Short mmCIF file of C-alpha atoms and ligand atoms in Angstrom, two decimals:
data_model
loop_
_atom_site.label_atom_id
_atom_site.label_comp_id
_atom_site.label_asym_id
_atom_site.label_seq_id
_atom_site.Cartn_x
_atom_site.Cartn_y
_atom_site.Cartn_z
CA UNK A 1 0.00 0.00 0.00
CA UNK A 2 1.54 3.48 -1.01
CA UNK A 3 1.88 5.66 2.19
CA UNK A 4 0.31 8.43 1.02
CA UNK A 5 1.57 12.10 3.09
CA UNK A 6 -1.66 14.04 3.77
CA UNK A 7 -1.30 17.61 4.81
CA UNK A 8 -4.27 19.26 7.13
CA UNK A 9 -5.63 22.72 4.93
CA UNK A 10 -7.60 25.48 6.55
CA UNK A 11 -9.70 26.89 3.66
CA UNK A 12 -12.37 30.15 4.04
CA UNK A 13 -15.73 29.19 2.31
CA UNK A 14 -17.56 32.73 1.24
CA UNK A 15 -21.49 32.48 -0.21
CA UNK A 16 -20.93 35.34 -3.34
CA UNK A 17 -23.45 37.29 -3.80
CA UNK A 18 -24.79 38.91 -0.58
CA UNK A 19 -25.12 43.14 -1.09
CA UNK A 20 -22.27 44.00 1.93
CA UNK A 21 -23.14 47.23 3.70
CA UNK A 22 -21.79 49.13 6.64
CA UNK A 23 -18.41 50.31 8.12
CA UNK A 24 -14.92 49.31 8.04
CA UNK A 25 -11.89 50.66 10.10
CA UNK A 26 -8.30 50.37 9.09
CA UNK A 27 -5.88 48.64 11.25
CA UNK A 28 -2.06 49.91 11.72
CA UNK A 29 -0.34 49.21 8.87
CA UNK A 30 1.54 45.83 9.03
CA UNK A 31 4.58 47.07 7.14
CA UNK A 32 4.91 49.78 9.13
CA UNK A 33 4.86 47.49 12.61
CA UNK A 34 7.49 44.96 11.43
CA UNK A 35 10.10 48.08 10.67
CA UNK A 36 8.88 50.21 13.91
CA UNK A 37 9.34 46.25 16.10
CA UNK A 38 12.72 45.89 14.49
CA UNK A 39 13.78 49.58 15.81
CA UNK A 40 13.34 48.70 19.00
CA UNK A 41 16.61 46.70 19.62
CA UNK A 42 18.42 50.55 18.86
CA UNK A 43 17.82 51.45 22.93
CA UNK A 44 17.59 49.46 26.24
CA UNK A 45 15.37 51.57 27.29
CA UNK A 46 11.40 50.70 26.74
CA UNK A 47 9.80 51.72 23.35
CA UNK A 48 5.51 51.63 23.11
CA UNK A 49 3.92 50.85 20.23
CA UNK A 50 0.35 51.55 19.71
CA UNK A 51 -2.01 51.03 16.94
CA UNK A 52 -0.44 47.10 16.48
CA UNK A 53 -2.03 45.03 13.92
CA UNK A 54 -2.82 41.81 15.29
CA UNK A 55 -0.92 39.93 12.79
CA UNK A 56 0.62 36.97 12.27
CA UNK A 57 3.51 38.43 10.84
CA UNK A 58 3.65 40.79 13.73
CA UNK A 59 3.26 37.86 16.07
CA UNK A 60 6.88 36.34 14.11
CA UNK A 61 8.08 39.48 15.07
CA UNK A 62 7.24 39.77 18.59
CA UNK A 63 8.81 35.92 18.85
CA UNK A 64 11.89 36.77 16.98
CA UNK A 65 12.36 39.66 19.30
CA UNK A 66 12.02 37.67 22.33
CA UNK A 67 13.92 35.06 21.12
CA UNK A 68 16.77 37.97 21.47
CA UNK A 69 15.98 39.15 25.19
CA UNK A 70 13.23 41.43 24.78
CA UNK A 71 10.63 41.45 27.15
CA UNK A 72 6.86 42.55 25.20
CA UNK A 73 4.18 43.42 27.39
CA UNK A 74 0.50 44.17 26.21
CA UNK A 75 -0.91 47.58 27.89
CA UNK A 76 -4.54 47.40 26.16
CA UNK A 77 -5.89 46.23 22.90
CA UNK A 78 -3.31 47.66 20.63
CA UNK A 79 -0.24 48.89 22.66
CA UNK A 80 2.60 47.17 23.22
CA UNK A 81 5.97 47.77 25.34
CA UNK A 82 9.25 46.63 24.00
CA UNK A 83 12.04 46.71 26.50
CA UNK A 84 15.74 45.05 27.02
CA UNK A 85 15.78 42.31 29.41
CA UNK A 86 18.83 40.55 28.68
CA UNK A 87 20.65 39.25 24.98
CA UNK A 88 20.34 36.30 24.73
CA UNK A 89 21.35 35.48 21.41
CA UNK A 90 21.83 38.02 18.53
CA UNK A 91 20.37 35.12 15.84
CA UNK A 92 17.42 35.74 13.80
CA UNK A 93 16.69 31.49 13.67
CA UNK A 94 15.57 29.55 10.58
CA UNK A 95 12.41 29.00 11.76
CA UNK A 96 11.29 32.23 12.52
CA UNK A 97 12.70 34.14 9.74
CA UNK A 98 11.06 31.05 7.14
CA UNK A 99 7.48 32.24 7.98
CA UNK A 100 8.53 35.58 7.44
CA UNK A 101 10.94 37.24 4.81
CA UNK A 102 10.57 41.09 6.63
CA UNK A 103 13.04 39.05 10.05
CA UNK A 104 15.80 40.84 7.70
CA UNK A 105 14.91 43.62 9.45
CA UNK A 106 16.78 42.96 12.37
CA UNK A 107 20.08 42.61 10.62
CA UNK A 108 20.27 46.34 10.42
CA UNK A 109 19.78 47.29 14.03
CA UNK A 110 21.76 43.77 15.20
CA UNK A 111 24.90 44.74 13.92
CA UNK A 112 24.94 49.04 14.33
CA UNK A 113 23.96 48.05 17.92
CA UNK A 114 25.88 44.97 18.93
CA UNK A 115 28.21 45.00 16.34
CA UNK A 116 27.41 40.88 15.44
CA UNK A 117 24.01 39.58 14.42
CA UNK A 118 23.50 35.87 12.46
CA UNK A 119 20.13 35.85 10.73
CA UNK A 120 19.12 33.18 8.47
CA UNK A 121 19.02 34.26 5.13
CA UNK A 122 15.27 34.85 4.12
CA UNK A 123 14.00 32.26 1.49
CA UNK A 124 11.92 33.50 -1.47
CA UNK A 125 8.25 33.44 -1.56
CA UNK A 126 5.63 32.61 -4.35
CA UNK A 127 6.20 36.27 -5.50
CA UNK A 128 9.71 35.66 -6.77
CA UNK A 129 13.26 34.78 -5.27
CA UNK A 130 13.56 38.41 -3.17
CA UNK A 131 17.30 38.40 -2.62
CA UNK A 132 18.58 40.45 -0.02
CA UNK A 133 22.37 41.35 -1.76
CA UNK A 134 21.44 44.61 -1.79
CA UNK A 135 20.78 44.86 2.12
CA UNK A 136 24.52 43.34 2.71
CA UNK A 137 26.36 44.89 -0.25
CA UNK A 138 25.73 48.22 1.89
CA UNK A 139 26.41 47.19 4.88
CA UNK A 140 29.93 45.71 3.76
CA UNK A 141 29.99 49.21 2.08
CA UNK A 142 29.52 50.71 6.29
CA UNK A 143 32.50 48.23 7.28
CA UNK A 144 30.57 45.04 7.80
CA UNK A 145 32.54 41.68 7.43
CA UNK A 146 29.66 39.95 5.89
CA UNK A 147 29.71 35.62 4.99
CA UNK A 148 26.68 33.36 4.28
CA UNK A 149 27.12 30.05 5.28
CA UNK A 150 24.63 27.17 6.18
CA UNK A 151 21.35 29.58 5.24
CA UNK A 152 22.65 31.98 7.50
CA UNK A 153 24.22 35.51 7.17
CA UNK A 154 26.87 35.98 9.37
CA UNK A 155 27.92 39.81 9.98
CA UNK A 156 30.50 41.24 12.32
CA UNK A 157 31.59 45.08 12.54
CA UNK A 158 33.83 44.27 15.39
CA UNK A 159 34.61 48.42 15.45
CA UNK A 160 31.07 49.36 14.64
CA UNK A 161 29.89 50.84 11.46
CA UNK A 162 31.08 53.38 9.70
CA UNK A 163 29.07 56.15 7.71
CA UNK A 164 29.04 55.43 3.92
CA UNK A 165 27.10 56.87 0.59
CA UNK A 166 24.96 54.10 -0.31
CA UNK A 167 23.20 53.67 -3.50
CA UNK A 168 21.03 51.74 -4.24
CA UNK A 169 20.94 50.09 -7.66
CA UNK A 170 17.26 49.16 -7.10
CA UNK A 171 14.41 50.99 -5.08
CA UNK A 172 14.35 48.93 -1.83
CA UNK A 173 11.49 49.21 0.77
CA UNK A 174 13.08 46.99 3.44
CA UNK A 175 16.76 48.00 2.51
CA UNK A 176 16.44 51.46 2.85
CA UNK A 177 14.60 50.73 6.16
CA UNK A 178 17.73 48.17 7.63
CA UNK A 179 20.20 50.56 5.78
CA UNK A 180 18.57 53.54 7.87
CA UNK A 181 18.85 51.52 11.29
CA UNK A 182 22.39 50.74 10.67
CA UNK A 183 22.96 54.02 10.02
CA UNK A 184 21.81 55.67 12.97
CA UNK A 185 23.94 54.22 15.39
CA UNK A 186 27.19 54.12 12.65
CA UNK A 187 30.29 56.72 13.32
CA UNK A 188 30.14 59.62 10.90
CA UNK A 189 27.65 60.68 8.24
CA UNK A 190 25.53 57.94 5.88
CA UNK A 191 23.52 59.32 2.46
CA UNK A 192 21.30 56.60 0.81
CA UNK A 193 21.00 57.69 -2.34
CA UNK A 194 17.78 56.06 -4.93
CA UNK A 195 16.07 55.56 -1.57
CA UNK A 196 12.46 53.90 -1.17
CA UNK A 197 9.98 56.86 -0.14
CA UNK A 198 6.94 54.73 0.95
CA UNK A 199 4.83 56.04 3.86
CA UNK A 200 6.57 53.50 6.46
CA UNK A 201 10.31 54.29 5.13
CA UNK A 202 9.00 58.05 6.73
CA UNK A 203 7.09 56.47 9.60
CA UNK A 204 10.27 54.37 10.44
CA UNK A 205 12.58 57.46 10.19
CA UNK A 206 9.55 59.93 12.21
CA UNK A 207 10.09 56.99 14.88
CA UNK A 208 13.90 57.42 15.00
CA UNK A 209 14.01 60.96 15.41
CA UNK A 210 12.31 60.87 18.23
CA UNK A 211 14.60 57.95 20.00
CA UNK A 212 17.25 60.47 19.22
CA UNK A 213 18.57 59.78 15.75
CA UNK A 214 19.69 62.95 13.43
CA UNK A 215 17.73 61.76 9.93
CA UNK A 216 16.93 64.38 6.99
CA UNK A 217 15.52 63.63 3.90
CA UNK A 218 13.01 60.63 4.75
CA UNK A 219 10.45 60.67 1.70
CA UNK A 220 12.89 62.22 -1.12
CA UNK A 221 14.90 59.46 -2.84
CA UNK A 222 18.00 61.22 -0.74
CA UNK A 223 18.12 60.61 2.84
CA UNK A 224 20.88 61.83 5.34
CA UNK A 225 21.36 60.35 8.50
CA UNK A 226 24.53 61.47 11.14
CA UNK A 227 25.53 58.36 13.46
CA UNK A 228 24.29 59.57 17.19
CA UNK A 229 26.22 57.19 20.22
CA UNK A 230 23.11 56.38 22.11
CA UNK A 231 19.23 56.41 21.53
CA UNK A 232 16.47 56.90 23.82
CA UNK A 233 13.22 54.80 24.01
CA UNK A 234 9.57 56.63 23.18
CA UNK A 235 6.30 55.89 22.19
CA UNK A 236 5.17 56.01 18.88
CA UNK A 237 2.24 55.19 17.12
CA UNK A 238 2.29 52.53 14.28
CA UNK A 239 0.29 54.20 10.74
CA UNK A 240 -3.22 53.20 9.06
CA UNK A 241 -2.43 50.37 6.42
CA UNK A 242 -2.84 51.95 3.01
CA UNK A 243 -3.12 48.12 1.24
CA UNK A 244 -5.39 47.31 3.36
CA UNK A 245 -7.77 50.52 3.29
CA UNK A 246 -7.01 50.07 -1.01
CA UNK A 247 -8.19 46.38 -0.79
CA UNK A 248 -11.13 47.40 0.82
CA UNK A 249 -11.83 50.77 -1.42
CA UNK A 250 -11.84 48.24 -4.06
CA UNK A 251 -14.56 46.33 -2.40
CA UNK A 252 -17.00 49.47 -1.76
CA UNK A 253 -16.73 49.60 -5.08
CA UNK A 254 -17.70 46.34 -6.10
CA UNK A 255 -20.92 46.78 -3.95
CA UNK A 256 -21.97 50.18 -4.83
CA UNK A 257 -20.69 52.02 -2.47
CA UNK A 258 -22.16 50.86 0.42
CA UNK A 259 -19.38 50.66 2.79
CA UNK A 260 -17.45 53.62 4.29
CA UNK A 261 -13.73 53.07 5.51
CA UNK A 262 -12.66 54.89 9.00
CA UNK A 263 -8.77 55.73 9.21
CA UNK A 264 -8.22 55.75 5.45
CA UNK A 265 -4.84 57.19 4.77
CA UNK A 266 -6.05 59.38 1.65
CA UNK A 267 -2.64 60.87 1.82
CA UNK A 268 -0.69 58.01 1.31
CA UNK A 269 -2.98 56.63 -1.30
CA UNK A 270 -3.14 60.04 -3.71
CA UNK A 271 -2.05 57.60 -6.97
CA UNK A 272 -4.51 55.17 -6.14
CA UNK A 273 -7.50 57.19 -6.11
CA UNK A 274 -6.60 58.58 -9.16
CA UNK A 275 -6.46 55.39 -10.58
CA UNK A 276 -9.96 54.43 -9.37
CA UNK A 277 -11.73 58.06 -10.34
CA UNK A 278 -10.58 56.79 -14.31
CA UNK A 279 -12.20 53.62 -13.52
CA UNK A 280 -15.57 55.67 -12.07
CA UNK A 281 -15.01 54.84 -8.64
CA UNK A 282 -14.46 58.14 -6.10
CA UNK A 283 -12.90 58.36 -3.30
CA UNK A 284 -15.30 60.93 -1.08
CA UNK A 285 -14.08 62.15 2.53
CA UNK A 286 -16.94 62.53 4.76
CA UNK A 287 -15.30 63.35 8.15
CA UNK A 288 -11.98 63.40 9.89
CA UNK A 289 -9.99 60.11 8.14
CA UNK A 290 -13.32 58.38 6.99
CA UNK A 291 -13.96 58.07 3.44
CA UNK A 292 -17.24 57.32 1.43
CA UNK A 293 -16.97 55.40 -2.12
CA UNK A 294 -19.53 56.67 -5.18
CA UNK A 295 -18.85 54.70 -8.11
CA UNK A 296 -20.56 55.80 -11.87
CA UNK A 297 -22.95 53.17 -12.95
CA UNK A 298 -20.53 51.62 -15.67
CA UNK A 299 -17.00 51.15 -14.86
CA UNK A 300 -14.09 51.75 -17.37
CA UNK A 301 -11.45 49.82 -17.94
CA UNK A 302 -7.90 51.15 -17.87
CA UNK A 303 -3.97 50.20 -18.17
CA UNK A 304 -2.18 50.07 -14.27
CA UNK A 305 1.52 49.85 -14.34
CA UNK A 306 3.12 49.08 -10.59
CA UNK A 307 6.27 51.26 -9.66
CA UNK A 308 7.73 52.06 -6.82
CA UNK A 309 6.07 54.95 -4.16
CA UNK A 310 4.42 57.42 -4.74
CA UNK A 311 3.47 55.46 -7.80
CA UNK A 312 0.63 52.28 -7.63
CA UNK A 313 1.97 50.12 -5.49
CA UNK A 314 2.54 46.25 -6.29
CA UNK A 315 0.82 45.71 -3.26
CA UNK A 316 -2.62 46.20 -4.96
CA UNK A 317 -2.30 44.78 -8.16
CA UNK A 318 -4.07 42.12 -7.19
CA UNK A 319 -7.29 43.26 -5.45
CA UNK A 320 -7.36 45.64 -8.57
CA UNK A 321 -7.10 43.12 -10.96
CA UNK A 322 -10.35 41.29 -9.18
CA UNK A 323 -11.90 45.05 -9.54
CA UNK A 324 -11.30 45.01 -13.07
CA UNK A 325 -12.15 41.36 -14.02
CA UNK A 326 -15.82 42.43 -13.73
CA UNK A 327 -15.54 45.87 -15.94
CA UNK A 328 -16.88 46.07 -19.15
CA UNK A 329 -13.84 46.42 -21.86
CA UNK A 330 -10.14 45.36 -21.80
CA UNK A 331 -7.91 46.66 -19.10
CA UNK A 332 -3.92 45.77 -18.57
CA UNK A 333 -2.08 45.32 -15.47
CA UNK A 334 1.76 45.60 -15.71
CA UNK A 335 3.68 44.23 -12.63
CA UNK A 336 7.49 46.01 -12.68
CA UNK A 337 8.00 45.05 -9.08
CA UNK A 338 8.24 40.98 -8.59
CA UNK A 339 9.14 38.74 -11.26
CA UNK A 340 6.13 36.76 -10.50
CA UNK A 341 3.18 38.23 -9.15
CA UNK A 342 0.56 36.94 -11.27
CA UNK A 343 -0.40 33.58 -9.54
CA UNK A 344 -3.73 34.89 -8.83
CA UNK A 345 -4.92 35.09 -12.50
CA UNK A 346 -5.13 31.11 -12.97
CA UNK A 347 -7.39 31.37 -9.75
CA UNK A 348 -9.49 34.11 -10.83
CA UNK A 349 -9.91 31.70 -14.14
CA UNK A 350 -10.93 28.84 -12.09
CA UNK A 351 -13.81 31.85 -10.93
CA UNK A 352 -15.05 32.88 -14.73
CA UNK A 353 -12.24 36.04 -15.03
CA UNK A 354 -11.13 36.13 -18.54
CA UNK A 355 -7.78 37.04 -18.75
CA UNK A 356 -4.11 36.34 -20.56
CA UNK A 357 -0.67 37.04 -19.43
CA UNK A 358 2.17 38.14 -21.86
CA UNK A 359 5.75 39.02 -20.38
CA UNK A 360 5.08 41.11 -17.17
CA UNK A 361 1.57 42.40 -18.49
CA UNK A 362 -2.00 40.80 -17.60
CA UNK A 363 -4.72 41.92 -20.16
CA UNK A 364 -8.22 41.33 -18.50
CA UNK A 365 -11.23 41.23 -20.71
CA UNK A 366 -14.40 42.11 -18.28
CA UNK A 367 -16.98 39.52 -17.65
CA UNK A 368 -20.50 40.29 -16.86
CA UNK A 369 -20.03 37.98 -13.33
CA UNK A 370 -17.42 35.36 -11.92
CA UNK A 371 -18.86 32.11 -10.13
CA UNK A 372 -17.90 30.48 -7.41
CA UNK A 373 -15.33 27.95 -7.58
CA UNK A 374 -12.71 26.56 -5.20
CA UNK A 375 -9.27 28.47 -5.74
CA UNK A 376 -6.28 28.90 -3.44
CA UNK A 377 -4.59 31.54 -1.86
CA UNK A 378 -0.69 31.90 -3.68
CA UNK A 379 0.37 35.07 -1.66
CA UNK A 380 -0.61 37.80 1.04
CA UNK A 381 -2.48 40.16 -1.87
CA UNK A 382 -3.42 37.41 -3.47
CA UNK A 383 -5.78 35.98 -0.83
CA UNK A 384 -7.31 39.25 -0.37
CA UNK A 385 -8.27 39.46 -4.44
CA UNK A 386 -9.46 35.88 -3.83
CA UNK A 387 -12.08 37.12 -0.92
CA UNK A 388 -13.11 40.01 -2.89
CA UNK A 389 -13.89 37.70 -5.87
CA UNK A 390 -15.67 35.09 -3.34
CA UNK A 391 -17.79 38.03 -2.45
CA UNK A 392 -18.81 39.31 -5.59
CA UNK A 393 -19.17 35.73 -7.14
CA UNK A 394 -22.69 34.09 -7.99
CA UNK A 395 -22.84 30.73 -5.32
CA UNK A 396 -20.00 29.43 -3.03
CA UNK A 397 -16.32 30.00 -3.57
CA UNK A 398 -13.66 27.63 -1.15
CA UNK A 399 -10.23 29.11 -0.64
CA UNK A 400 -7.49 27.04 0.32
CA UNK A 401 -3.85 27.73 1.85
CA UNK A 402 -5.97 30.60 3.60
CA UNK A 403 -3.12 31.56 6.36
CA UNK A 404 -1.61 34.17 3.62
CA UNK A 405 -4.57 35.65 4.85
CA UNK A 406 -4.19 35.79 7.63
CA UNK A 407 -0.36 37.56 7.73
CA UNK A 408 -1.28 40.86 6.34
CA UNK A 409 -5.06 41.55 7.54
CA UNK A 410 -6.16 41.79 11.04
CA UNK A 411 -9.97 40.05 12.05
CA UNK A 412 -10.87 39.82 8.26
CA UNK A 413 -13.62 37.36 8.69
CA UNK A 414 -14.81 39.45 11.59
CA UNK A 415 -14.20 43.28 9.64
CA UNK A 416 -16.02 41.42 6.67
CA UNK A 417 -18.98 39.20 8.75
CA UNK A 418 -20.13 42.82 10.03
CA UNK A 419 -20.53 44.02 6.81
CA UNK A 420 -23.10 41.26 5.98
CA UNK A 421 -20.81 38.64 5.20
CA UNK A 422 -21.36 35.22 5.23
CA UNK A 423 -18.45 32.97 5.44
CA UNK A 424 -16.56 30.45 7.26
CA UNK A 425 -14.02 28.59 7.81
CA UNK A 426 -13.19 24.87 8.22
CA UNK A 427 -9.95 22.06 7.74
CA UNK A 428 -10.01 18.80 5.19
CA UNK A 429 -7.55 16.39 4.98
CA UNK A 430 -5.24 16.60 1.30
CA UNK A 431 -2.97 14.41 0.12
CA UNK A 432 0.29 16.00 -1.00
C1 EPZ B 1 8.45 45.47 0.87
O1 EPZ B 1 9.11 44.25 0.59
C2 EPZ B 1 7.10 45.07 1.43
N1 EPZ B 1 7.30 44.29 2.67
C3 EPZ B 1 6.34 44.24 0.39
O2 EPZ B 1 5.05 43.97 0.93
C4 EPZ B 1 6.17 45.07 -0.87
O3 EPZ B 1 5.53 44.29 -1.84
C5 EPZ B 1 7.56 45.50 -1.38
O4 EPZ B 1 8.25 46.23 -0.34
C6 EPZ B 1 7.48 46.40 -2.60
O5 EPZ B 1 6.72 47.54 -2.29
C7 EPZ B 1 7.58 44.97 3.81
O6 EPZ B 1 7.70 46.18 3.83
C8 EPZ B 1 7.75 44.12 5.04
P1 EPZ B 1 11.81 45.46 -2.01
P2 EPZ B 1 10.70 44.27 0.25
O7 EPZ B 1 13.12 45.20 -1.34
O8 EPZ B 1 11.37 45.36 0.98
C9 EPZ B 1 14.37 43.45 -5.43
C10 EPZ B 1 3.25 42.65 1.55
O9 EPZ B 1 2.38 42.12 0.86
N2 EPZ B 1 15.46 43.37 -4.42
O10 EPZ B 1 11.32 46.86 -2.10
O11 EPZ B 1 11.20 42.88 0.44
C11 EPZ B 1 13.20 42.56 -5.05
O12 EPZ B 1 13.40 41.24 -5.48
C12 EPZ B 1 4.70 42.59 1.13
O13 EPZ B 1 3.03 43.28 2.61
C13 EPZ B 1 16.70 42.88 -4.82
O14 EPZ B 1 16.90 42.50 -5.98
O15 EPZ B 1 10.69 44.60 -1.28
C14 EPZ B 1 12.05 43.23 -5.77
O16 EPZ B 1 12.04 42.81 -7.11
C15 EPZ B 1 4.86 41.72 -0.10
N3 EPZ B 1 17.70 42.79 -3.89
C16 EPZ B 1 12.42 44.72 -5.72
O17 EPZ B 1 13.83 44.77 -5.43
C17 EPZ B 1 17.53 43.20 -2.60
O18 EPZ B 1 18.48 43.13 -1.80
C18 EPZ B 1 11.70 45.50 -4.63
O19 EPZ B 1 11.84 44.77 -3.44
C19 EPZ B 1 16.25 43.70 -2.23
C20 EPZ B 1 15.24 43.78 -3.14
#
């Protein structure tokens, strides 16, 4: 008898088709959290974070940083204090930095503080490989001694780091953010040059500055930071997550309307909207950070191209390409960002989508409706364009592999259950 290996699946179930209604708040914005976390080993004194996500990602966080010495304590729903107990180890372990890529992010802080950090390097995900040679190229540029060996990056700066000019050959959201908390504890003066300028690149820096850390420029592609020998601990609080009020201003949309968003960020989302007002869909504030959605009665289709902030973010593409699977006319997605972001479109097949990939472009012919089918989740923005089909989908859509979820949105079933929702979710056995 073949042993056959089964594998336990958590999959959401949605019934398509029910009108959703109501309100929706934004939670802190996850990639601002992981960053902000990270920061915390700069100081032994205690940091607070409030406005956490409750995320699984942030939860890998929290156990990575514990893992070090840190001691986390919960003061209420969303506030969090990080403080020094004692350093245990300065290694970011396999099996922590596996379930998530953004443990790089200690590197940075590891080494400018302690001068020796060992973090495993981060594997790929679905999206493509994500190499991190950029992170270490600049810090060997600071004065790291930097070897990979076993899965695991080995840096020493025995004498600390050392200011440098680092450019960046590529825009990098997480290397400008590990490159910053090197910096800020380096000797002398560091300019990143071709710098990322996404919201939580300026949140990260807005935090610094106030432990003490001299940093000008956050938000241009230039950003000057002088090394400082000490930083302080303070309280900061973590930013609303501009994916996640986009995935849901894509969903208003796809039901009329009918649900306003608390704690959108309609700063950080100014290319966005103006993407969705070409589509018919407007983005209407109606009090202090809440936003209403009126959409025209037909939808137009148009051509997205993802690029780096302040540009549409890759982040999206996704959810939009859901949006857009159900408009009238041929629209075009082109994803510059990951060499492989398109693993929802087979999916969104499987739920009636019509729509072919060449190179790094997706061309999606409208349908009138998709259909429920069972799909599965491939990556974080994935699973959300997967719900939003479920939901607008005529009878019951399954999705499987549902813990990308999971990482990136806080109490989706619940946020979505109160608008009207009906789903839930459940386990089946599947052979591998
Ligand atoms: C950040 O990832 C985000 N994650 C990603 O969000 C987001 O998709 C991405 O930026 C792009 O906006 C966090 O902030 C925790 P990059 P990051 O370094 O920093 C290449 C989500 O869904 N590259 O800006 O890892 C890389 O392969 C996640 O929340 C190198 O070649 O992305 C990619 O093609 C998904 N070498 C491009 O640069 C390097 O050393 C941009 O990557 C680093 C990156």
């Amino acid at each position: 008898m073949i042993k056959q290996n089964l594998e336990i699946v958590e999959y959401l179930e949605i019934e398509g088709g029910i009108p959703l209604r109501g309100t929706v708040e934004i939670s802190g914005a996850k990639n601002a959290a992981l960053p902000n976390m990270a920061a915390t080993l700069l100081t032994d004194e205690e940091i607070i974070l409030e406005n956490m996500p409750n995320l699984l990602d942030v939860k890998t966080m929290k156990d990575l940083l514990s893992f070090v010495g840190f001691s986390i304590e919960k003061l209420s729903e969303k506030t969090f204090s990080f403080k020094q107990k004692t350093i245990n180890s300065l290694v970011a372990p396999y099996e922590l930095v596996s379930k998530m890529r953004a443990s790089i992010l200690v590197l940075g802080p590891m080494l400018s503080r302690f001068k020796h950090a060992k973090v495993a390097l981060p594997g790929g995900c679905s999206i493509g490989t994500r190499p991190v040679d950029l992170h270490l190229s600049a810090l060997e540029k600071m004065g790291a001694d930097i070897k990979v060996e076993h899965g695991y990056i080995i840096a020493k700066a025995p004498n600390g780091l050392k200011g440098a000019h680092i450019n960046f050959e590529k825009i990098t959201v997480t290397g400008t953010e590990n490159i910053m908390m090197a910096a800020v504890l380096a000797e002398g003066e560091t300019v990143i040059t071709n710098a990322a300028r996404e919201p939580e690149v300026v949140d990260l820096a807005k935090m610094l500055k106030k432990m003490g850390a001299k940093i000008e420029g956050e938000g241009t592609s230039t950003i000057y930071i002088k090394g400082v020998k000490k930083l302080h601990g303070t309280k900061h609080r973590i930013i609303p997550d501009r994916i996640e009020a986009g995935t849901f201003a894509v969903l208003s949309a796809l039901f009329d309307g009918n649900i306003t968003i608390k704690n959108y960020p309609l700063e950080y989302l100014e290319f966005v909207n103006k993407r969705l007002e070409e589509i018919g869909v407007y983005v209407i504030p109606i009090g202090k950070d809440e936003i209403a959605i009126k959409r025209k009665k037909k939808l137009k289709p148009v051509d997205i191209e993802t690029k780096e902030y302040p540009y549409f973010p890759t982040d999206l593409q996704a959810q939009f390409m859901t949006l857009l699977s159900v408009v009238d006319g041929v629209s075009s997605i082109t994803e510059n960002i990951f060499e492989n972001r398109f693993m929802h479109v087979p999916e969104l097949e499987r739920l009636g989508a019509d729509i072919k990939v060449k190179d790094k472009t997706a061309y999606i012919r409208g349908v009138k409706k998709l259909t429920g089918a069972e799909v599965k989740a491939t990556d974080l923005r994935a699973s959300a364009a997967m719900v939003i089909a479920g939901l607008i989908a005529e009878g019951t859509t399954r999705i499987y592999d549902i813990y990308h979820l999971d990482r990136g949105y806080e109490n989706i079933d619940e946020k979505l259950k109160k608008l009207g929702a009906k789903l839930r979710r459940d386990m089946i056995e599947r052979t591998l």
